[in-house]
XYZ file of C-alpha atoms in Angstrom:
689
model
C 66.932 -120.337 -86.170
C 67.909 -119.499 -82.597
C 68.471 -121.071 -79.190
C 67.846 -119.001 -76.047
C 69.179 -119.620 -72.526
C 67.722 -117.605 -69.646
C 69.122 -117.695 -66.114
C 67.119 -115.966 -63.381
C 69.387 -114.727 -60.604
C 68.734 -112.716 -57.477
C 69.903 -109.443 -59.028
C 69.882 -109.916 -62.819
C 68.222 -112.225 -65.315
C 70.751 -113.257 -67.971
C 69.942 -113.909 -71.631
C 72.185 -115.711 -74.116
C 71.032 -116.004 -77.732
C 72.708 -118.411 -80.135
C 72.229 -117.874 -83.878
C 72.582 -121.349 -85.398
C 72.847 -120.044 -88.949
C 75.697 -117.622 -88.301
C 77.188 -119.421 -85.264
C 77.022 -116.117 -83.359
C 76.312 -115.455 -79.699
C 74.593 -112.382 -78.253
C 73.969 -111.670 -74.582
C 72.427 -109.101 -72.282
C 71.075 -108.694 -68.758
C 67.738 -107.511 -67.417
C 67.135 -106.563 -63.786
C 65.390 -109.422 -62.029
C 61.841 -109.024 -60.770
C 61.667 -111.234 -57.651
C 57.913 -110.603 -57.211
C 57.326 -112.047 -60.694
C 60.288 -113.706 -62.463
C 58.213 -113.934 -65.632
C 58.162 -110.132 -65.928
C 61.929 -109.998 -66.470
C 61.625 -112.803 -69.036
C 58.973 -110.878 -70.973
C 61.183 -107.778 -70.939
C 64.035 -109.840 -72.357
C 61.849 -111.412 -75.047
C 60.843 -107.936 -76.161
C 64.532 -106.966 -76.441
C 65.177 -110.043 -78.585
C 62.839 -108.663 -81.206
C 63.879 -105.015 -81.067
C 67.655 -105.610 -80.920
C 68.147 -108.849 -82.864
C 64.979 -109.303 -84.921
C 64.136 -112.619 -83.228
C 60.505 -113.729 -83.253
C 58.751 -116.617 -81.567
C 58.687 -118.560 -84.818
C 62.453 -118.274 -85.321
C 63.210 -119.296 -81.716
C 63.765 -123.046 -81.851
C 64.709 -123.815 -78.247
C 64.116 -122.043 -74.935
C 66.049 -123.315 -71.887
C 65.378 -121.809 -68.496
C 67.164 -121.848 -65.144
C 65.279 -120.784 -62.069
C 65.824 -120.018 -58.386
C 62.103 -120.015 -57.557
C 62.164 -123.360 -55.723
C 65.449 -122.486 -54.010
C 64.153 -119.154 -52.736
C 60.867 -120.705 -51.616
C 62.816 -123.024 -49.299
C 65.394 -120.491 -48.097
C 62.778 -117.810 -47.427
C 60.167 -120.287 -46.096
C 57.622 -119.024 -48.613
C 56.463 -122.297 -50.087
C 53.024 -123.857 -49.915
C 51.248 -125.069 -46.796
C 52.054 -128.750 -47.022
C 50.650 -131.909 -45.448
C 52.588 -135.132 -44.926
C 51.013 -138.582 -45.035
C 53.100 -141.181 -43.207
C 52.826 -144.733 -41.929
C 51.236 -144.860 -38.476
C 53.868 -144.075 -35.844
C 56.268 -142.215 -38.138
C 54.798 -138.745 -38.689
C 57.499 -137.103 -36.553
C 60.428 -138.341 -38.619
C 60.908 -134.766 -39.929
C 61.609 -133.541 -36.386
C 63.449 -136.568 -35.039
C 65.834 -136.399 -38.016
C 69.194 -138.037 -37.251
C 71.817 -137.964 -34.555
C 74.169 -136.234 -36.999
C 74.615 -132.469 -36.435
C 76.436 -130.154 -38.810
C 77.883 -128.309 -35.783
C 78.577 -131.200 -33.457
C 79.573 -129.236 -30.334
C 77.115 -126.351 -30.624
C 74.909 -126.695 -27.528
C 72.576 -124.004 -28.829
C 72.069 -125.409 -32.306
C 68.501 -124.880 -33.479
C 67.208 -127.270 -36.128
C 65.145 -125.729 -38.930
C 61.404 -126.070 -38.544
C 59.934 -128.882 -40.684
C 58.344 -127.680 -43.911
C 55.152 -129.517 -42.931
C 53.560 -128.364 -39.656
C 52.894 -131.093 -37.101
C 49.126 -130.521 -37.217
C 49.312 -131.142 -40.968
C 51.183 -134.436 -40.610
C 48.755 -137.347 -40.866
C 49.169 -141.065 -40.302
C 47.572 -143.995 -42.070
C 47.249 -147.616 -40.964
C 49.432 -149.708 -43.293
C 52.818 -151.392 -43.245
C 55.282 -152.666 -45.838
C 58.164 -154.739 -44.483
C 61.850 -154.309 -45.268
C 61.505 -157.195 -47.711
C 58.797 -155.349 -49.655
C 56.094 -157.738 -48.424
C 52.859 -156.128 -47.225
C 52.371 -156.810 -43.526
C 49.364 -154.563 -42.844
C 47.156 -153.991 -45.905
C 45.879 -150.501 -46.658
C 42.101 -150.594 -46.360
C 39.766 -148.485 -48.513
C 38.110 -147.062 -45.414
C 41.495 -145.758 -44.202
C 42.017 -144.015 -47.536
C 38.540 -142.467 -47.365
C 39.146 -141.121 -43.849
C 42.537 -139.757 -44.849
C 41.251 -137.960 -47.940
C 38.319 -136.466 -45.999
C 40.753 -135.094 -43.419
C 43.020 -133.644 -46.118
C 40.063 -132.021 -47.843
C 39.323 -130.027 -44.689
C 42.921 -128.948 -44.011
C 44.156 -125.470 -45.080
C 46.925 -126.917 -47.254
C 47.814 -126.612 -50.936
C 50.165 -129.586 -51.299
C 50.480 -133.134 -49.964
C 53.559 -135.331 -49.613
C 53.020 -139.085 -49.259
C 55.995 -140.936 -47.766
C 55.332 -144.422 -46.388
C 57.758 -146.925 -44.889
C 59.630 -149.026 -47.463
C 57.590 -147.647 -50.358
C 60.794 -147.632 -52.410
C 60.504 -151.439 -52.393
C 56.731 -151.649 -52.853
C 54.950 -148.397 -53.823
C 51.426 -149.795 -54.185
C 50.046 -148.116 -51.038
C 51.482 -144.734 -51.972
C 50.038 -145.038 -55.453
C 46.541 -145.820 -54.153
C 46.599 -142.880 -51.737
C 47.867 -140.475 -54.415
C 45.218 -141.618 -56.905
C 42.447 -141.072 -54.352
C 43.658 -137.574 -53.447
C 44.013 -136.537 -57.084
C 40.519 -137.777 -57.858
C 38.667 -136.353 -54.872
C 40.700 -133.210 -54.108
C 42.155 -132.124 -57.473
C 43.173 -128.688 -56.106
C 45.962 -130.307 -54.088
C 49.465 -130.769 -55.527
C 50.449 -134.359 -54.721
C 53.960 -135.809 -54.381
C 54.805 -139.450 -53.607
C 58.235 -140.497 -52.371
C 58.464 -143.567 -54.625
C 58.446 -141.244 -57.664
C 60.661 -138.448 -56.350
C 63.153 -140.263 -54.104
C 62.865 -144.082 -54.281
C 65.745 -144.740 -51.880
C 66.230 -145.952 -48.337
C 66.779 -143.645 -45.331
C 63.407 -142.561 -44.056
C 64.244 -139.047 -42.901
C 66.042 -137.944 -46.070
C 63.380 -139.499 -48.307
C 60.523 -137.892 -46.367
C 62.235 -134.493 -46.207
C 62.919 -134.532 -49.958
C 59.334 -135.536 -50.720
C 57.958 -132.778 -48.483
C 60.285 -130.231 -50.117
C 59.034 -131.295 -53.540
C 55.438 -130.765 -52.460
C 56.321 -127.514 -50.672
C 57.782 -125.979 -53.850
C 55.388 -127.517 -56.392
C 52.724 -124.757 -56.454
C 55.404 -122.066 -56.961
C 57.009 -123.909 -59.874
C 53.605 -124.729 -61.337
C 52.666 -121.033 -61.252
C 56.013 -120.047 -62.806
C 55.625 -122.640 -65.563
C 52.145 -121.342 -66.364
C 53.429 -117.746 -66.351
C 56.286 -118.581 -68.716
C 54.023 -120.565 -71.021
C 51.772 -117.521 -71.282
C 54.692 -115.187 -71.993
C 56.096 -117.504 -74.669
C 52.677 -118.021 -76.202
C 52.239 -114.254 -76.535
C 55.705 -114.160 -78.095
C 54.537 -116.694 -80.671
C 56.975 -119.379 -79.521
C 56.378 -122.893 -80.890
C 59.712 -124.578 -80.152
C 60.891 -126.813 -77.310
C 60.873 -125.568 -73.720
C 63.184 -127.148 -71.123
C 64.275 -126.399 -67.570
C 67.735 -127.146 -66.198
C 67.929 -129.731 -63.426
C 70.287 -129.903 -60.470
C 71.995 -132.918 -62.106
C 73.385 -130.816 -64.968
C 70.801 -131.950 -67.512
C 67.522 -130.558 -68.758
C 63.987 -131.838 -68.335
C 60.652 -131.033 -69.871
C 58.298 -128.489 -68.400
C 55.862 -131.292 -67.563
C 58.473 -133.038 -65.415
C 59.480 -129.774 -63.742
C 55.876 -129.386 -62.627
C 55.955 -132.767 -60.866
C 59.622 -132.759 -59.752
C 60.397 -129.140 -58.704
C 62.937 -130.386 -56.143
C 65.115 -131.260 -59.152
C 65.458 -127.528 -59.960
C 67.036 -126.430 -56.666
C 70.506 -126.055 -58.255
C 69.225 -125.167 -61.699
C 71.366 -122.107 -62.447
C 74.575 -123.230 -60.696
C 74.432 -126.622 -62.430
C 74.251 -124.951 -65.843
C 77.255 -122.823 -64.932
C 79.309 -125.913 -64.109
C 78.265 -127.531 -67.408
C 79.429 -124.434 -69.277
C 82.698 -124.329 -67.334
C 83.390 -127.948 -68.307
C 82.624 -127.151 -71.956
C 84.998 -124.165 -71.980
C 87.718 -126.172 -70.238
C 87.408 -128.718 -73.048
C 88.563 -126.038 -75.498
C 91.743 -125.470 -73.500
C 94.484 -127.721 -72.148
C 93.075 -127.514 -68.624
C 92.228 -131.019 -67.439
C 91.035 -129.815 -64.057
C 89.306 -126.559 -63.164
C 87.926 -124.904 -60.070
C 85.041 -122.748 -61.200
C 83.484 -120.033 -59.087
C 80.385 -118.142 -60.117
C 80.017 -114.801 -58.351
C 76.553 -113.358 -58.697
C 74.831 -110.561 -56.867
C 73.799 -112.660 -53.871
C 76.068 -115.683 -53.611
C 79.093 -117.520 -54.998
C 78.832 -121.088 -56.297
C 82.055 -123.127 -56.342
C 82.598 -126.442 -58.137
C 85.422 -128.736 -59.188
C 85.565 -130.349 -62.645
C 88.108 -132.991 -63.696
C 88.605 -134.260 -67.233
C 85.385 -132.601 -68.350
C 83.258 -134.712 -65.997
C 80.708 -133.216 -63.619
C 80.858 -134.428 -60.040
C 77.394 -135.593 -58.987
C 76.105 -136.378 -55.532
C 72.846 -137.938 -54.388
C 73.102 -136.296 -50.971
C 72.869 -132.541 -50.841
C 71.056 -129.983 -48.787
C 69.611 -126.504 -48.694
C 68.649 -124.313 -45.783
C 69.456 -127.079 -43.301
C 67.210 -129.631 -45.035
C 68.504 -132.725 -46.856
C 67.856 -133.052 -50.591
C 68.270 -136.614 -51.822
C 68.182 -136.246 -55.597
C 71.149 -136.356 -58.016
C 72.824 -132.955 -58.186
C 76.047 -131.376 -59.347
C 78.424 -130.929 -56.436
C 78.321 -127.171 -55.870
C 79.318 -125.385 -52.676
C 77.467 -122.108 -52.172
C 78.569 -119.274 -49.906
C 76.939 -115.944 -49.103
C 79.509 -113.783 -50.870
C 78.411 -111.870 -53.969
C 78.589 -108.454 -55.516
C 75.544 -107.424 -53.505
C 76.755 -108.827 -50.163
C 76.399 -106.131 -47.517
C 79.475 -105.011 -45.536
C 79.140 -103.783 -41.978
C 81.052 -103.308 -38.742
C 80.066 -105.668 -35.933
C 81.764 -105.620 -32.510
C 84.778 -103.879 -34.014
C 85.143 -106.387 -36.857
C 84.284 -106.264 -40.552
C 81.626 -108.692 -41.762
C 80.517 -109.078 -45.374
C 77.371 -111.063 -46.208
C 75.488 -113.324 -46.261
C 72.798 -110.616 -46.287
C 72.485 -109.136 -49.778
C 71.166 -105.862 -51.154
C 69.566 -107.917 -53.959
C 68.039 -106.366 -57.045
C 66.006 -103.902 -54.990
C 67.351 -101.552 -53.733
C 70.726 -103.005 -54.750
C 74.187 -101.622 -53.904
C 74.514 -97.964 -52.977
C 76.163 -97.311 -56.344
C 72.958 -98.286 -58.140
C 71.372 -95.055 -56.919
C 68.023 -96.716 -56.246
C 67.745 -96.218 -52.509
C 70.448 -98.539 -51.217
C 72.643 -96.962 -48.556
C 74.621 -99.897 -47.160
C 77.955 -100.765 -48.823
C 78.426 -103.970 -50.789
C 81.173 -105.795 -52.656
C 80.131 -103.934 -55.815
C 80.498 -100.581 -54.030
C 83.996 -101.557 -52.880
C 84.951 -102.564 -56.439
C 83.676 -99.232 -57.785
C 85.562 -97.310 -55.088
C 88.795 -99.157 -55.979
C 88.437 -98.446 -59.694
C 87.834 -102.094 -60.616
C 84.457 -101.245 -62.205
C 83.912 -98.305 -64.539
C 80.782 -96.487 -63.274
C 80.068 -95.227 -66.800
C 80.376 -98.642 -68.473
C 78.388 -100.928 -66.154
C 76.400 -103.393 -68.284
C 78.054 -101.865 -71.319
C 76.845 -98.405 -70.366
C 73.181 -99.400 -70.002
C 73.309 -98.589 -66.295
C 75.301 -95.726 -64.764
C 76.743 -96.194 -61.294
C 77.171 -93.526 -58.625
C 80.782 -93.783 -57.427
C 80.329 -91.054 -54.812
C 77.372 -92.900 -53.271
C 79.535 -96.033 -53.078
C 82.299 -94.149 -51.261
C 79.852 -92.458 -48.862
C 78.352 -95.790 -47.907
C 81.795 -97.280 -47.242
C 82.771 -94.279 -45.120
C 79.547 -94.362 -43.072
C 79.272 -98.092 -42.420
C 82.857 -99.419 -42.549
C 85.663 -96.840 -42.563
C 84.211 -94.562 -39.872
C 83.091 -97.244 -37.388
C 86.358 -99.192 -37.765
C 88.663 -96.170 -37.763
C 90.282 -96.787 -41.126
C 90.646 -94.884 -44.370
C 88.094 -95.187 -47.144
C 90.671 -96.918 -49.367
C 91.559 -99.412 -46.637
C 87.868 -100.100 -46.025
C 87.205 -100.856 -49.691
C 90.219 -103.180 -49.904
C 89.171 -104.891 -46.671
C 85.687 -105.633 -48.040
C 87.188 -107.299 -51.109
C 89.724 -109.213 -49.003
C 87.053 -110.578 -46.654
C 85.055 -111.814 -49.618
C 88.163 -113.361 -51.153
C 88.866 -115.180 -47.884
C 85.332 -116.615 -47.973
C 85.768 -117.746 -51.584
C 89.137 -119.375 -50.859
C 87.596 -121.164 -47.884
C 84.885 -122.451 -50.220
C 87.536 -123.589 -52.714
C 89.192 -125.630 -49.965
C 85.800 -127.169 -49.212
C 85.449 -128.641 -52.708
C 89.129 -129.511 -53.158
C 91.247 -130.102 -50.052
C 88.389 -131.745 -48.163
C 87.935 -134.323 -50.930
C 91.631 -135.065 -51.301
C 92.511 -132.574 -54.063
C 95.131 -129.812 -54.070
C 93.706 -126.566 -55.520
C 97.170 -125.697 -56.857
C 96.768 -128.596 -59.299
C 93.792 -126.880 -60.909
C 93.069 -123.896 -63.098
C 90.802 -121.201 -61.687
C 87.787 -120.239 -63.808
C 85.820 -117.180 -62.635
C 82.439 -116.347 -64.080
C 79.256 -114.550 -63.150
C 78.950 -110.790 -63.195
C 81.555 -110.238 -60.464
C 83.812 -113.271 -60.948
C 86.519 -111.358 -62.803
C 86.731 -108.739 -60.055
C 87.913 -111.291 -57.489
C 89.784 -113.768 -59.729
C 93.351 -112.456 -59.463
C 93.341 -112.092 -55.709
C 91.577 -115.453 -55.200
C 94.243 -117.186 -57.311
C 97.056 -115.556 -55.338
C 95.497 -116.455 -51.990
C 94.859 -120.060 -53.079
C 98.360 -120.426 -54.583
C 97.004 -121.082 -58.075
C 99.169 -120.214 -61.069
C 96.626 -119.966 -63.874
C 93.217 -118.410 -64.474
C 91.064 -118.872 -67.563
C 88.243 -116.427 -68.153
C 85.698 -117.646 -70.724
C 83.934 -115.383 -73.189
C 80.504 -114.264 -71.973
C 81.713 -114.975 -68.441
C 79.085 -112.748 -66.844
C 76.284 -114.855 -68.376
C 78.056 -118.216 -68.477
C 75.260 -120.046 -66.650
C 72.789 -118.912 -69.316
C 75.262 -120.056 -71.984
C 75.551 -123.378 -70.149
C 71.863 -123.967 -70.722
C 72.593 -124.101 -74.446
C 75.278 -126.788 -74.039
C 73.262 -128.958 -71.647
C 71.963 -132.402 -72.589
C 68.778 -134.123 -71.491
C 69.425 -136.213 -68.392
C 67.364 -138.720 -66.426
C 68.491 -140.671 -63.368
C 67.226 -143.872 -61.820
C 68.158 -145.576 -58.549
C 67.241 -148.796 -56.792
C 68.069 -149.640 -53.193
C 69.283 -153.198 -52.649
C 71.545 -154.303 -49.783
C 73.866 -156.822 -51.447
C 77.095 -158.248 -49.963
C 79.816 -158.001 -52.596
C 81.407 -161.305 -51.590
C 78.256 -163.372 -52.195
C 76.439 -161.444 -54.927
C 76.530 -162.686 -58.503
C 77.431 -160.170 -61.213
C 74.428 -161.242 -63.266
C 72.123 -160.189 -60.440
C 73.499 -156.648 -60.674
C 73.241 -156.623 -64.460
C 69.587 -157.683 -64.224
C 68.810 -154.749 -61.930
C 70.677 -152.343 -64.199
C 68.767 -153.665 -67.228
C 65.515 -153.023 -65.379
C 66.523 -149.435 -64.636
C 67.594 -148.874 -68.246
C 64.228 -150.122 -69.500
C 62.477 -147.715 -67.126
C 64.513 -144.654 -68.084
C 64.251 -145.495 -71.798
C 60.502 -144.914 -71.594
C 61.196 -141.367 -70.452
C 63.400 -140.768 -73.487
C 60.624 -142.065 -75.713
C 58.354 -139.383 -74.252
C 61.116 -136.839 -74.926
C 61.368 -138.184 -78.511
C 65.097 -138.748 -78.108
C 66.621 -141.103 -80.664
C 68.336 -144.237 -79.328
C 71.683 -143.445 -80.936
C 71.837 -140.167 -78.953
C 71.472 -141.854 -75.545
C 74.500 -142.596 -73.365
C 74.294 -144.534 -70.095
C 76.370 -144.286 -66.922
C 76.299 -146.996 -64.256
C 77.454 -146.841 -60.644
C 76.998 -148.387 -57.218
C 76.808 -146.774 -53.787
C 79.006 -148.969 -51.592
C 80.224 -149.118 -48.002
C 82.003 -151.327 -45.527
C 79.369 -153.350 -43.692
C 78.340 -151.440 -40.599
C 79.200 -148.016 -42.003
C 76.497 -145.357 -41.967
C 77.366 -143.704 -45.300
C 78.433 -144.796 -48.751
C 80.689 -143.716 -51.570
C 79.773 -143.907 -55.234
C 81.826 -146.156 -57.526
C 81.524 -145.848 -61.307
C 81.392 -148.934 -63.534
C 82.959 -149.306 -66.957
C 80.542 -149.369 -69.886
C 80.807 -151.538 -72.995
C 78.274 -151.305 -75.844
C 75.870 -149.386 -73.637
C 75.842 -151.981 -70.839
C 77.693 -152.103 -67.512
C 80.821 -154.203 -67.219
C 80.436 -155.954 -63.861
C 83.202 -158.014 -62.279
C 82.796 -158.381 -58.525
C 86.517 -158.560 -57.549
C 87.241 -155.523 -59.752
C 84.278 -153.678 -58.226
C 85.566 -154.386 -54.735
C 89.050 -153.177 -55.692
C 87.603 -149.996 -57.209
C 85.750 -149.315 -53.960
C 88.953 -149.682 -51.928
C 90.815 -147.305 -54.261
C 88.089 -144.694 -54.051
C 87.889 -145.025 -50.267
C 91.639 -144.520 -49.976
C 91.529 -141.501 -52.310
C 88.811 -139.844 -50.248
C 89.891 -140.769 -46.733
C 93.563 -141.714 -47.012
C 93.028 -145.352 -46.042
C 91.096 -148.495 -46.922
C 90.498 -151.900 -45.291
C 90.799 -154.709 -47.861
C 89.985 -157.309 -45.217
C 86.606 -155.790 -44.290
C 83.364 -156.967 -45.880
C 81.764 -154.560 -48.364
C 78.144 -154.217 -49.411
C 76.286 -152.507 -52.237
C 73.487 -150.223 -51.093
C 72.159 -148.488 -54.216
C 72.458 -149.152 -57.932
C 72.286 -146.042 -60.134
C 71.788 -145.359 -63.815
C 72.421 -141.934 -65.330
C 71.040 -141.587 -68.854
C 72.116 -138.696 -71.085
C 70.305 -137.738 -74.269
C 72.669 -135.759 -76.485
C 71.255 -132.609 -78.103
C 72.613 -130.144 -80.645
C 74.474 -127.447 -78.756
C 75.678 -123.896 -79.056
C 79.393 -123.478 -79.730
C 81.842 -120.744 -78.914
C 82.787 -119.210 -82.258
C 86.387 -119.000 -83.431
C 87.529 -115.395 -83.638
C 88.517 -114.137 -87.084
C 92.199 -113.637 -87.754
C 92.912 -109.928 -88.021
C 96.340 -108.479 -88.785
C 97.074 -106.112 -85.974
C 99.807 -104.779 -83.753
C 99.874 -104.614 -79.971
C 96.410 -104.145 -78.392
C 95.344 -100.542 -78.077
C 93.877 -99.358 -74.779
C 90.422 -97.786 -74.882
C 91.189 -95.497 -71.952
C 92.990 -95.377 -68.606
C 91.607 -95.570 -65.080
C 93.125 -95.251 -61.631
C 92.976 -98.496 -59.639
C 94.133 -99.517 -56.162
C 95.532 -103.013 -55.568
C 97.697 -102.387 -52.506
C 97.821 -99.591 -49.943
C 101.615 -99.421 -49.915
C 101.909 -99.247 -53.726
C 99.078 -96.714 -53.885
C 96.851 -95.798 -56.803
C 98.035 -96.768 -60.288
C 97.016 -95.424 -63.709
C 95.986 -98.554 -65.611
C 95.167 -99.025 -69.306
C 91.645 -100.288 -69.972
C 91.078 -102.697 -72.864
C 87.852 -103.599 -74.615
C 87.710 -107.392 -74.593
C 85.978 -107.592 -77.967
C 88.955 -105.756 -79.542
C 91.537 -108.286 -78.322
C 92.638 -110.546 -81.170
C 93.859 -114.157 -80.848
C 97.482 -114.143 -79.751
C 97.253 -110.778 -78.002
C 99.293 -110.461 -74.816
C 98.981 -107.987 -71.942
C 100.759 -107.396 -68.647
C 99.104 -106.074 -65.501
C 98.189 -103.819 -63.970
C 95.378 -103.183 -66.429
C 91.680 -103.810 -66.848
C 89.782 -105.837 -69.466
C 86.090 -105.075 -69.865
C 83.052 -106.269 -71.789
C 79.341 -105.505 -71.517
C 78.805 -107.733 -68.515
C 82.004 -107.815 -66.514
C 85.247 -106.156 -65.569
C 88.524 -108.040 -65.069
C 91.157 -106.076 -63.127
C 94.503 -107.704 -63.978
C 96.781 -107.432 -60.967
C 100.398 -106.217 -61.187
C 102.812 -108.724 -62.778
C 99.972 -110.984 -63.955
C 100.142 -111.696 -67.697
C 97.236 -112.258 -70.101
C 97.023 -114.099 -73.413
C 94.077 -114.586 -75.762
C 93.315 -117.810 -77.650
C 91.349 -118.482 -80.850
C 87.985 -118.561 -79.007
C 88.654 -115.378 -77.081
C 89.378 -117.261 -73.858
C 91.696 -115.257 -71.618
C 94.522 -117.081 -69.836
C 95.996 -115.171 -66.918
C 99.294 -116.332 -65.429
C 99.733 -115.247 -61.826
C 103.492 -115.990 -61.658
C 102.933 -118.324 -58.747
C 104.720 -121.685 -58.664
C 103.610 -123.772 -61.688
C 100.787 -126.245 -61.173
C 102.009 -129.771 -60.592
C 99.809 -131.796 -62.925
C 97.582 -129.617 -65.076
């Protein structure tokens, strides 16, 4: 029996197949089909049969990661969406908040709301901050609202009423009426998607869910058809932004939970690989064709946040903390006003980098890597795709070297260096800005182009060690096969710590556990496989934002002691901001439960012990690391031929079907029992890890 993980990226769709019987892993890539992501999946399913003999009946689990919802928001290609709000509040999407991400930019333009103003409707009703109904919702108001919606040219409706997170009865009545009378509309209610306080964030998240729902619904239907034709009868799950998986049924109703689907799976896989090494803390960066996703993992734990964003819009659902930048293998390089800029515009899958030979003429990071010898044009994707090195060099000469008056070699190095600077800046964002020193962590590159940049990124960031996992180019797809089921629940309650009884908190947590347990019953998850996490969002009274404080767990229940909780808040505040105020009053804002349903997972196999001498190079290739040192003849090693215990010294190159790892001069490489590469950069040793 087999498990299959599929990660749809902007340039390639990655497939990882795990053979449970033999404990073997196979992987390959298929060019993405942005017009129809299901087409690339069907192509991959066909390859499963022809190359590995896998049929639908022997495929036990299919886990999918998608960028469909993400792209719909970023490209503004979602559904026409209506918003139903309490009378007087329909403009909350435009009013937003006083906070600006560029505080002193006088020309800052806010993104247009995802629901047009003429499609934002109001209804006469009011729930108070206590949850008590002040103005009842009359049937006639519902009838008028539904009649108006029926005539609007919209495909989706978001219902977000004041204080519905305390009392959702009005939202539920409106949603039921719309679903009954206008079944063509995709309906989202805030009390189901984002039952938290803060009106703007809750409304924006609810609208985004509705905006992306038709796209995800169509994708789900397309994939179901493809799998049905394949004869698949196993379980189908989609990765969520919180680093867990959910059923296809839930993905249809909660598409906003898929916005970080692929990146979240990559972080899960990075944590799993780190667990096989002595690295207690890692900084992972996933370089794809379009972007780079950067995340920090400590002690194998994912860092979750309930406050994220995409395209300038807030997203208030639990998500793995990932910082994304527009620097990937397909990022386009160009001269602007006498300066070199790389990205965020990408050549994508079509036409792709100039080296692809499919019509692209503008240079990219991939073209620079080919021109520098970091990528073998004859062995791209294991030889499945030949690259045109001359086309890469011509594009660099025309668009970078010529306009900037530099040599072709200098232009190629400059493109890589600009991208490295962007990646290092992103690393500082997830480390230094949250009170962590990147030099205390191990760098883990993955994605198709991660290995190309790893050595230089580590040097620039002052990091002494790099670990490169097996199947690095498809690690996000592998992560889908080591991902558990996860459900999250939250309840907003403003509770002063000094006067709140611990039993009151425990009662709320018990209520949330009972609610989430019903979801696991629908998933048919056994009780002994469920693990609970408990936390509180807390702040000093009068503060505008909170920090999350984890609670200890004993026998599946939270251990609540109010003085200890207060002390934990002060410690966390000091860690994040360098100070705390023990004399200030503190309040709890949200109570959260994270519930994890453990599943059987894929495992990295242990490599067989083979008596062998020093590793033998497959070939040699000229590579350029530094203009002063010039071009160097470097041995090229096949990664699959490196045995446990093998050691190499740079400069050299290590290659597999999906990636190339140029090892910089004086860097040393060792191989462990799982085939994980450890690269020492000869920088100062890390201080703690």
